[in-house]
XYZ file of C-alpha atoms in Angstrom:
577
model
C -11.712 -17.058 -19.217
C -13.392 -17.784 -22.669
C -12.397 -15.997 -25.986
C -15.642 -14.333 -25.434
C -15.229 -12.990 -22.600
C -11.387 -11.807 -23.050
C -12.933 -9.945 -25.699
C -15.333 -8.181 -24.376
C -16.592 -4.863 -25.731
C -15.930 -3.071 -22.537
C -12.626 -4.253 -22.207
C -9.800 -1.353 -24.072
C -7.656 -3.363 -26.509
C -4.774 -3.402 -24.340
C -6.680 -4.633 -21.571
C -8.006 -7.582 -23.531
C -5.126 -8.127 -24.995
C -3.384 -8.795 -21.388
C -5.778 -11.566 -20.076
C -5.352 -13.067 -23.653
C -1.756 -13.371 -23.424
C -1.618 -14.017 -19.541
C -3.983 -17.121 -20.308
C -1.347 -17.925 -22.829
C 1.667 -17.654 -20.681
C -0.301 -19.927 -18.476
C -0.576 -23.050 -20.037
C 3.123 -22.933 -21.342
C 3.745 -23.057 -17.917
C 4.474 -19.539 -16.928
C 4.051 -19.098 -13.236
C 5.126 -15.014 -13.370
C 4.616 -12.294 -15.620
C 4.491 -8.263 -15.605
C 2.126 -6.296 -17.299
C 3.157 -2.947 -17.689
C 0.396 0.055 -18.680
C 0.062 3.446 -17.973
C -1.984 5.608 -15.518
C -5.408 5.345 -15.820
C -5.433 2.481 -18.392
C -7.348 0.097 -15.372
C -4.695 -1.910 -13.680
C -7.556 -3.334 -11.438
C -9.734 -4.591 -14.316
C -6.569 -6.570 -15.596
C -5.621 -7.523 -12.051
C -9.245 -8.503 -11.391
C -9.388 -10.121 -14.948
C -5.748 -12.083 -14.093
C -7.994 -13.912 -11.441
C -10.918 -15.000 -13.930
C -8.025 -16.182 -16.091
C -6.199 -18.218 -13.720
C -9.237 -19.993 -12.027
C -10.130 -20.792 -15.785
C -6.527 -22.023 -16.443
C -5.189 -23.511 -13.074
C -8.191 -23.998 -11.089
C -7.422 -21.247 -8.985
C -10.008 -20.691 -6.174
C -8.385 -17.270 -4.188
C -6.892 -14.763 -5.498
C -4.801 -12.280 -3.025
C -4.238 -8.599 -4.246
C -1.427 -6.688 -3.036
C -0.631 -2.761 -2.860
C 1.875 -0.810 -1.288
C -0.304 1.945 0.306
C -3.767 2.262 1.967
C -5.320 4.473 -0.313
C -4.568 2.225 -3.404
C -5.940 -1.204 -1.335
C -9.321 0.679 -0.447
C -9.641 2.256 -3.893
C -9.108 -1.797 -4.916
C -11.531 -2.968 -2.652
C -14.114 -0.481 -3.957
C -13.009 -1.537 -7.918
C -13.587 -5.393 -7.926
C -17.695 -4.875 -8.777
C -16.746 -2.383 -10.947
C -14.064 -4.613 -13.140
C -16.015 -7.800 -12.573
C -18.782 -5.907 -14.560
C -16.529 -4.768 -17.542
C -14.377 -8.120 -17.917
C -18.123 -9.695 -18.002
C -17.769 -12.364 -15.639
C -20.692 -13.767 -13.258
C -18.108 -15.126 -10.652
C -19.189 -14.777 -6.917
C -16.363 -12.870 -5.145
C -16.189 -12.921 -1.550
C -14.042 -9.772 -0.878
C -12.402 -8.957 2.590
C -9.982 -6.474 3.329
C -6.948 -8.259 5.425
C -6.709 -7.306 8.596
C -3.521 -9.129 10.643
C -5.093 -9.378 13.841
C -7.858 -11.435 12.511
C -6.442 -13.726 9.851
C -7.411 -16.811 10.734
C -10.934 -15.751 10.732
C -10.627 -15.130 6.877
C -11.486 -18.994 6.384
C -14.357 -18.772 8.565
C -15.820 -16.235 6.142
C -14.842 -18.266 3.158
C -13.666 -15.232 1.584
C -11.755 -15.973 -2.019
C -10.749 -12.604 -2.880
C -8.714 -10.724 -0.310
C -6.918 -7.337 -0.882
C -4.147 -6.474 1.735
C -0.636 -4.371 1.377
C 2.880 -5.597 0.850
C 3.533 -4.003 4.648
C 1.304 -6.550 6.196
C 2.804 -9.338 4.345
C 6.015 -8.149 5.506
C 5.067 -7.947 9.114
C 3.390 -11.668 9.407
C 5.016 -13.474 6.322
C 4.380 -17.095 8.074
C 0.790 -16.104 8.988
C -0.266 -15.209 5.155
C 1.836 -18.157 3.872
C -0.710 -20.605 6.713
C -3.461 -18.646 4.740
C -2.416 -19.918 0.830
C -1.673 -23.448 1.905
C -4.722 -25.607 1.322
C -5.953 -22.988 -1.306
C -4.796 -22.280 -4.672
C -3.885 -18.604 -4.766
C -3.509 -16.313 -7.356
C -1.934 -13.240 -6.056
C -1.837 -9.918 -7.743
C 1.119 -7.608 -7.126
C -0.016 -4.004 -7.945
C 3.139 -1.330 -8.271
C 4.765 -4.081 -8.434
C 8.348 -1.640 -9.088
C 8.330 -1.582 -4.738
C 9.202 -5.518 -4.964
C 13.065 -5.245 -5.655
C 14.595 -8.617 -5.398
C 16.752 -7.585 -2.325
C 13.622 -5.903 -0.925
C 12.210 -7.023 2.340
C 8.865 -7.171 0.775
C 10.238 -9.685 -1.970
C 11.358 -11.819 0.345
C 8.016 -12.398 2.188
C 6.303 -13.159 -0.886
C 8.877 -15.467 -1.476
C 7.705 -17.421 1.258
C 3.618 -17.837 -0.271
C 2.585 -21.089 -1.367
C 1.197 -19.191 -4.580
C -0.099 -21.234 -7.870
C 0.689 -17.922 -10.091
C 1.452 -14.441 -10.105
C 1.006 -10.892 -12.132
C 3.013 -8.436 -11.905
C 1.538 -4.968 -12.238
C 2.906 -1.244 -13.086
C 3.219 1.799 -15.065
C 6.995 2.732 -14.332
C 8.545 -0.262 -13.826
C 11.855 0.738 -12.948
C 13.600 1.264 -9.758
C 15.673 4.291 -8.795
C 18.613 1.692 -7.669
C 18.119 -0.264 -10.509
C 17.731 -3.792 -8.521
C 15.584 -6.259 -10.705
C 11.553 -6.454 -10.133
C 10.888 -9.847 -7.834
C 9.462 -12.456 -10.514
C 9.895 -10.035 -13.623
C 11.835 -10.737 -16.900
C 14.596 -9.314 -18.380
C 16.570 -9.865 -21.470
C 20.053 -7.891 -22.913
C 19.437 -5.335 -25.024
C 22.426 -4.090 -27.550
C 21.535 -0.691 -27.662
C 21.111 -0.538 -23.745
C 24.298 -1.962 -23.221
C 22.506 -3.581 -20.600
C 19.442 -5.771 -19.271
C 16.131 -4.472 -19.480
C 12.778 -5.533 -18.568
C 10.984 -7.934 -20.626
C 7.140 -7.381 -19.809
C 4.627 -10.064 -21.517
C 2.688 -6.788 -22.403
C 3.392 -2.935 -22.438
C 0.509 -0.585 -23.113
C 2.509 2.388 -24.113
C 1.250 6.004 -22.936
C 1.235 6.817 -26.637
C -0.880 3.815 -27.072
C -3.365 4.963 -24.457
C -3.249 8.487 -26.055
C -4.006 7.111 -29.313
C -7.056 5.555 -27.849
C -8.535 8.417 -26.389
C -10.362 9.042 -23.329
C -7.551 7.968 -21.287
C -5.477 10.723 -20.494
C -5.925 14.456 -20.051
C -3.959 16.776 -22.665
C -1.206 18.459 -20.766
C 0.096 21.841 -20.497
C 3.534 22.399 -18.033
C 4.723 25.766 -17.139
C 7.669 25.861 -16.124
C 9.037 29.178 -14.443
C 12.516 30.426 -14.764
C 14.550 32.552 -11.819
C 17.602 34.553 -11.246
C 19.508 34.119 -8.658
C 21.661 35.669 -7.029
C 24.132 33.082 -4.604
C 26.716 33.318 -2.060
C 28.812 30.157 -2.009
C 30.347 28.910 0.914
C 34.016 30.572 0.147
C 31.768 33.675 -0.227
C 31.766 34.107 -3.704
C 28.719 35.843 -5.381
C 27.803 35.145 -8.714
C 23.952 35.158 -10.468
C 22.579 32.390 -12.715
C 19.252 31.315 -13.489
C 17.681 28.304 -12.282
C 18.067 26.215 -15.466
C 21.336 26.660 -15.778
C 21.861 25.053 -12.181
C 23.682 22.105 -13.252
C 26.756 23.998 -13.717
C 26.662 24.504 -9.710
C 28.485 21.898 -7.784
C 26.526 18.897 -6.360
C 26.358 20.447 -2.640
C 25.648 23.835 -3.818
C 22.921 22.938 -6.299
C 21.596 20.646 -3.079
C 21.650 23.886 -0.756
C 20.027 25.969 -3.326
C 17.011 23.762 -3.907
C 16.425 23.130 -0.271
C 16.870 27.049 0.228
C 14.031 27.686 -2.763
C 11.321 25.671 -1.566
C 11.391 27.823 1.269
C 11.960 30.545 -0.574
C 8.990 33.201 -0.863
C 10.260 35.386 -4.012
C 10.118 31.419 -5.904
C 7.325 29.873 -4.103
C 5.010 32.643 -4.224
C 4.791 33.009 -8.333
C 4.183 29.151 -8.599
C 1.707 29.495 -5.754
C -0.286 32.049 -7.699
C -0.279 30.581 -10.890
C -1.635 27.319 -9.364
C -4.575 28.960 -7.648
C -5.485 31.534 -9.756
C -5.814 28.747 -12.547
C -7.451 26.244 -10.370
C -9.877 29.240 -9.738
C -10.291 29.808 -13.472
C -11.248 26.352 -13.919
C -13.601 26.256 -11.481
C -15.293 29.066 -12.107
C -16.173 27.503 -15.617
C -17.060 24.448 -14.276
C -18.410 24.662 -10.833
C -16.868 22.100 -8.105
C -15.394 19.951 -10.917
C -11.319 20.624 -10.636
C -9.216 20.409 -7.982
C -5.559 21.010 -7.219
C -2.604 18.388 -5.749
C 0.470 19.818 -4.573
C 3.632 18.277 -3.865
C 5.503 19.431 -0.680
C 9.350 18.179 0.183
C 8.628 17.555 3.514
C 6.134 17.431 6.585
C 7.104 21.000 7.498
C 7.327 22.407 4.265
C 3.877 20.971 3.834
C 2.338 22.800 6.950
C 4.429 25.976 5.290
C 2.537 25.800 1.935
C -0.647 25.205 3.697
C -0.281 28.285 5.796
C 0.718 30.440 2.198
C -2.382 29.907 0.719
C -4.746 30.440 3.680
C -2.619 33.679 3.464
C -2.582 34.308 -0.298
C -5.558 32.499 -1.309
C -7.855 31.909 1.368
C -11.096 31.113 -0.931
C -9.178 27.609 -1.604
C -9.973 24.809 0.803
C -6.675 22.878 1.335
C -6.038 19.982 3.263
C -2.546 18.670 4.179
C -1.909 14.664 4.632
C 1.997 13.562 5.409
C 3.572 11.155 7.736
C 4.198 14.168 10.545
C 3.532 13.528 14.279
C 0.721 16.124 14.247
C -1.414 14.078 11.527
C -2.202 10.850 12.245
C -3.508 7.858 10.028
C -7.095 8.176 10.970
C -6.870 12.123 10.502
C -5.085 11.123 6.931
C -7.319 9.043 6.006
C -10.469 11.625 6.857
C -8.708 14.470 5.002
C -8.461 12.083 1.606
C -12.291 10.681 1.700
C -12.644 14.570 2.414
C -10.665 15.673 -0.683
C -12.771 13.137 -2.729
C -15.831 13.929 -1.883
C -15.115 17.769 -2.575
C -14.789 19.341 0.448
C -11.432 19.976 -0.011
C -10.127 22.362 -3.424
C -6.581 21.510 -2.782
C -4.275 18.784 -1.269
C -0.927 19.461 -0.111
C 1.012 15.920 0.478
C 4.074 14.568 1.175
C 4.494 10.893 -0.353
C 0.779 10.317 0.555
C -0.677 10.574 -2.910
C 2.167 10.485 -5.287
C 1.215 6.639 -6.668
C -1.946 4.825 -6.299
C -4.125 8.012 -5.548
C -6.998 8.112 -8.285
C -8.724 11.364 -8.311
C -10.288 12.070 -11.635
C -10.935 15.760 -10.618
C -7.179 16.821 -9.892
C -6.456 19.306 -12.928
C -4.229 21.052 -11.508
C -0.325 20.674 -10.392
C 2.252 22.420 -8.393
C 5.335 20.510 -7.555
C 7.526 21.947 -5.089
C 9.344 18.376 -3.962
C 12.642 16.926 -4.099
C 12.057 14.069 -6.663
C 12.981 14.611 -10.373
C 13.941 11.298 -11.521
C 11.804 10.487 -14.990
C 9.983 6.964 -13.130
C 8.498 8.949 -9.792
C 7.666 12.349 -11.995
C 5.364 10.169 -14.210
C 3.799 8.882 -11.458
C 3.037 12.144 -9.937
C 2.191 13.396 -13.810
C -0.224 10.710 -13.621
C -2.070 11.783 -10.536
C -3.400 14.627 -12.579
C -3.326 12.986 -16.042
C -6.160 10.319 -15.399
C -9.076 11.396 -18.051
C -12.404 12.727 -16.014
C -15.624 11.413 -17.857
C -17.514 13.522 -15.996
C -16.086 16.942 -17.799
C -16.302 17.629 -21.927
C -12.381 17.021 -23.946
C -11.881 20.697 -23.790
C -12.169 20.657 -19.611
C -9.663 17.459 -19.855
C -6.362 19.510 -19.283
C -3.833 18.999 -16.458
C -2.151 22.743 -15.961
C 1.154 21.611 -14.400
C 3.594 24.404 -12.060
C 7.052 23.729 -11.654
C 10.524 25.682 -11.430
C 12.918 25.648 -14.084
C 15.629 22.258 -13.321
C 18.272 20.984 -15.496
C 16.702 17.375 -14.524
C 13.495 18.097 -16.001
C 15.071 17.441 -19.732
C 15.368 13.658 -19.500
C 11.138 13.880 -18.329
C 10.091 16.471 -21.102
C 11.988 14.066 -23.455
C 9.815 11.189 -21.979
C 6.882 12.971 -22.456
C 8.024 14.136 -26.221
C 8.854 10.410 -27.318
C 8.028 8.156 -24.462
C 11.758 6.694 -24.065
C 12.733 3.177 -23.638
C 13.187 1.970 -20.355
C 16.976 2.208 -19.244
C 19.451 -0.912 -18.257
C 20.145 -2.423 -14.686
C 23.191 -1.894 -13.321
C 22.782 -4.797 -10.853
C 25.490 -5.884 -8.141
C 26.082 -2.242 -7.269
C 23.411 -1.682 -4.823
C 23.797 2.017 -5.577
C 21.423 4.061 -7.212
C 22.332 5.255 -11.180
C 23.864 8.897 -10.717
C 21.846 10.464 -12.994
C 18.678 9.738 -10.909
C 19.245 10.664 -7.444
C 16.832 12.684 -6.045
C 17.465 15.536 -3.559
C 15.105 13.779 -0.749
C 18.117 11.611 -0.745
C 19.763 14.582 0.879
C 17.394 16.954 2.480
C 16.757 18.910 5.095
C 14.939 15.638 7.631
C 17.822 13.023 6.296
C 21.592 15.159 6.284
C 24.585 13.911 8.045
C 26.047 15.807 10.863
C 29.059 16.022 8.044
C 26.675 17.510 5.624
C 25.295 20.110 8.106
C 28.638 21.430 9.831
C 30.067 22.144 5.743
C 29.520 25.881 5.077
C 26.274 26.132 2.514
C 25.623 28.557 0.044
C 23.171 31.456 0.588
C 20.737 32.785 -2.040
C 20.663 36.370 -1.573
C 17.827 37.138 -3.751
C 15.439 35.459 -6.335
C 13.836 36.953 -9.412
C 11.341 35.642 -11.651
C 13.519 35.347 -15.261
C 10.405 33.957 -17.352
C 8.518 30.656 -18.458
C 8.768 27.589 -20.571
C 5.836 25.644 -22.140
C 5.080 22.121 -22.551
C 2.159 23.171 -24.572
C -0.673 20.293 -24.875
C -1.598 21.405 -28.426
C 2.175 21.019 -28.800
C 2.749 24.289 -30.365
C 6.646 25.304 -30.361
C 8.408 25.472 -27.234
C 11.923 27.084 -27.278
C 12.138 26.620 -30.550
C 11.036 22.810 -31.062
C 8.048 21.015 -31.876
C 6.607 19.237 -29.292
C 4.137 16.179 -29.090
C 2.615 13.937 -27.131
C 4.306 10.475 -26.652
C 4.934 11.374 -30.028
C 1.887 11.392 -31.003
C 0.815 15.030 -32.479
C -1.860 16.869 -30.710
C -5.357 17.410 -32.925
C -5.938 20.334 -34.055
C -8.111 22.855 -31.826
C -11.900 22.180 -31.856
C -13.861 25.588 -32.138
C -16.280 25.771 -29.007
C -20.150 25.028 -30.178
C -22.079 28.356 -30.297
C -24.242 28.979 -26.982
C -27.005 31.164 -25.940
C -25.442 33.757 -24.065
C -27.043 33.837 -20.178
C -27.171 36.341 -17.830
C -23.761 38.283 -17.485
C -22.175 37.780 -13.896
C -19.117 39.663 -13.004
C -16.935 39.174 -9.850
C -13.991 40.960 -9.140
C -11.844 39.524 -6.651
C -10.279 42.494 -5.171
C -8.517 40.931 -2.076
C -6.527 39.119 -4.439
C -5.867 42.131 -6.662
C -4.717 43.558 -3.951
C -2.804 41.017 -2.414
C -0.909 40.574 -5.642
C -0.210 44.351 -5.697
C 1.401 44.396 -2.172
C 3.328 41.454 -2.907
C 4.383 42.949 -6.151
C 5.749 46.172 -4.832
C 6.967 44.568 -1.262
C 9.045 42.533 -3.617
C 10.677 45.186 -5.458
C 10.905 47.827 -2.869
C 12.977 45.307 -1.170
C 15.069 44.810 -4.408
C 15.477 48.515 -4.615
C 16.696 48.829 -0.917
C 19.188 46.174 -0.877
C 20.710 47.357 -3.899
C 20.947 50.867 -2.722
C 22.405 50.036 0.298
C 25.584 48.491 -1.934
C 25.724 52.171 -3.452
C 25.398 54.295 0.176
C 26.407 54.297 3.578
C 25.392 50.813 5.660
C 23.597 52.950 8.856
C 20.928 54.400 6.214
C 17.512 53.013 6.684
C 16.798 52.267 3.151
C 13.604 51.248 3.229
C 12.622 54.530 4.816
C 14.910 56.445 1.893
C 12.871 54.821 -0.985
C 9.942 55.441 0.922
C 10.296 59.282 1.372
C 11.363 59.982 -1.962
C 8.714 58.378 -3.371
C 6.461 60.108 -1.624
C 7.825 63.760 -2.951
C 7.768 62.734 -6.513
C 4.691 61.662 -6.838
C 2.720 63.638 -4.348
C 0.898 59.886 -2.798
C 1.722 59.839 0.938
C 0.409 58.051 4.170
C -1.080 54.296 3.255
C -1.923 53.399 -0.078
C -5.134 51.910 -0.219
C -5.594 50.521 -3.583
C -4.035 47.649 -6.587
C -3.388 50.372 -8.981
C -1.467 52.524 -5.950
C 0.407 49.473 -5.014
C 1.127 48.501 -8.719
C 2.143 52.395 -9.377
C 4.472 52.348 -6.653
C 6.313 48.786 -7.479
C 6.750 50.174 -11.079
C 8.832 52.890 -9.316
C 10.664 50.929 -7.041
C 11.337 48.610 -9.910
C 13.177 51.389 -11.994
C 15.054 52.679 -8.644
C 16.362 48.890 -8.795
C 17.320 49.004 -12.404
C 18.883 52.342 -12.021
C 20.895 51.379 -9.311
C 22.235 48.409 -11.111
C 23.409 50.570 -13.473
């Protein structure tokens, strides 16, 4: 690639600076090299740009482009006009989607530019490695933290006859801490340890700087009581953040138990719809919602809460589940694209690689919490939307209180450095096990026959901000990548139209049953500590409500509902005493 072209206008600094230093690595004789930069920065424009570079510097006439799901190699495929066009190259491409059956016809078509996934390397490793010989490939590795070096997929790229290769991703760092394939690394003193070594890293405080990148964030994150059995039958109370004091198995049981559970799911739930409503109700058809489900199941659960909640929201679910197959997948996503869809519930179907502008809204109700995974779901929603003014650029995140959310929130303060290998263990680090590791679809017969603990009741205990002006939170400053937030823009002056106002009164009065269901039941458990077991105390509450305040037979409206889960509530307080 010329000097002029590596610096085109069109190309962010970052970018440019990439291809400039990949060309570079080149001719010194560099056959491998990572590039590491963060969601929405344009991976494929580099990747795209990597093969300009090396046809200019090794003659390279191919270039294969790797991902490790479907979504991300179609949402390649669609890119390379797009990134040919910005790195300002007049290059004939001859793109082809790989298709195993029907690799040999590839050289009939004379196709040079062929985008496939690490899976169907994997499966026909001898049959892609016939395709490089007797071409000089360039092959592009995109996510390229899947390719540990004891990795299956490693191993069949191994066996390409490849001129050069760049490695691509924004969290390059594996949960079991086994070395990229074909990456760097060097010691670092302060890491005690090896660390990667990328030949560039486009910081997200970098790509904040620069603007237009990434949306400004704002994470709520809601706190609970709870109230727990353990498995010697022990009940104590603590609150959700303070859940690391549990032991492992316990805290295990208890997450499981709260995805599931409706006194926890049901606040996140409306908080995530009722501000995805908000949004759109501003903005017309311009926000969506992604939501992140533990597994298949729980995903058809969720699904079935909001047609029940919040039926004016559109949802589509897409997992790995018998009853959803690829081609119905793959329908519900072009669906969720194109709009027809308001919300998508998934379960490791769009966590990485899954570009959707529009998603401005976040509930995460999974397993994962180490920092590397959580800033790739982050960066589903993070991706800047050009089609919306700065002020609609905000990703509203949902999420329960966890002791493991620290180490992210501290990532998202400072932007930390990446942590040390701890290679020959083949174990994962500790600190960064996940509970899918352990979850309801994976448990040993062991793990099921030990006694579990029981949550005996959940109560909402408050919220935490991440605030995306980065006001104080707790009592501490927060910023960006630490990089402090500008200061609020006042909204330009407009002619006031015609006043519409729409009340939605099903969900009034949904959230007024739910609100006094919840602490009538509160109110009837606890009563039933203080009298005799054979009471029905439901029916108690009931009735004496009913005499002091003169409302009987069915209540019919919020403010009824609402009146009568105020007096429940104090029956509940009362009773504790």
């Amino acid at each position: 690639m010329s000097a002029a072209n590596a610096s085109h206008l069109r190309l962010r600094p970052g970018q440019a600076e990439a291809l400039q230093r990949f060309a570079e690595a080149l001719r010194r004789g560099s056959t491998s090299e990572l590039v590491v930069v963060p969601v929405g920065y344009g991976k494929t424009i580099i990747g795209v740009g990597s093969f300009e570079v090396a046809s200019g510097v090794l003659g390279a006439d191919t270039c294969l482009y790797l991902t490790p799901t479907d979504v991300l190699r179609t949402q390649v495929y669609n890119g390379v006009e797009k990134a040919l066009t910005v790195i300002g190259s007049s290059r004939t491409i001859r793109k082809i989607l790989a298709e195993n059956a029907a690799l040999d016809r590839i050289g009939a078509t004379a196709a040079n530019f062929i985008v496939a996934s690490y899976q169907q390397v994997a499966a026909a490793p001898q049959r892609y490695a016939r395709l490089c010989r007797g071409r000089r490939v360039h092959l592009v590795c995109d996510e390229a933290h899947h390719l540990g070096e004891r990795g299956q997929w490693a191993q069949a790229l191994a066996t390409l006859p490849v001129q050069s290769i760049l490695l691509l991703s924004a969290t390059p760092v594996r949960l079991d801490r086994d070395p990229l394939a074909g990456a760097r690394y060097v010691y670092d003193d302060e890491a005690e340890g090896q660390v990667i070594d990328p030949l560039v890293h486009i910081t997200m405080r970098q790509a904040w700087k620069e603007g237009r990148i990434l949306k400004r964030l704002n994470m709520q994150m809601k706190d609970y009581a709870v109230e727990l059995r353990n498995a010697e039958g022990e009940v104590y109370e603590f609150t959700a953040s303070e859940m690391a004091e549990l032991p492992d198995f316990d805290q295990r049981c208890v997450r499981q138990q709260l995805r599931w559970n409706e006194d926890y799911v049901a606040p996140l739930v409306r908080e995530f719809a009722l501000t995805l409503i908000r949004k759109n109700e501003r903005v017309p058809g311009k926000h969506q919602g992604l939501v992140f489900a533990a597994t298949t199941e729980h995903a058809n659960h969720l699904n079935r809460m909001f047609g029940r909640w919040h039926p004016s929201l559109r949802c589509a679910v897409v997992h790995s589940g018998e009853d959803v197959g690829d081609a119905e997948n793959a329908r519900r996503l072009r669906g969720f694209h194109n709009g027809d869809y308001d919300v998508l519930i998934q379960v490791k179907k769009a966590s990485e690689g899954f570009d959707a502008p529009s998603v401005s809204v976040l509930l995460k109700l999974d397993a994962v919490f180490s920092r590397e995974p959580v800033i790739q779901q982050l960066g589903r929603g993070l991706r800047y939307n050009h089609a919306l003014p700065a002020a609609e650029n905000i990703l509203n995140v949902f999420i329960g209180r966890d002791p493991r959310l620290a180490s992210i929130i501290e990532h998202l303060e400072r932007e930390s450095p990446p942590v040390a290998l701890r290679p020959g263990t083949g174990e994962p680090d500790p600190d960064t096990v996940d509970d899918d590791e352990w979850d309801e679809e994976t448990a040993t017969d062991d793990q099921e026959e030990r006694p579990a603990a029981e949550i005996l009741d959940v109560v909402e205990a408050g919220d935490a901000y991440l605030d995306e002006t980065g006001r104080f939170v707790e009592g501490q400053q927060l910023t960006m990548f630490g990089v402090a937030a500008p200061a609020p823009v006042a909204p330009t002056p407009s002619q006031p139209g015609p006043r519409v106002e729409v009340v939605d009164i099903a969900g009034e009065l949904q959230d007024a049953i739910e609100y006094c269901r919840t602490w009538t039941n509160r109110a009837a458990r606890e009563r039933a500590r203080h009298f005799r077991g054979g009471e029905n105390h439901h029916a108690a509450l009931n009735l004496a409500y009913a005499r002091e305040s003169g409302r009987k037979g069915t209540l019919s409206t919020p403010a009824e509902y609402r009146h009568k889960g105020d007096w429940m509530k104090r029956q509940y307080a009362a009773f504790l005493g």
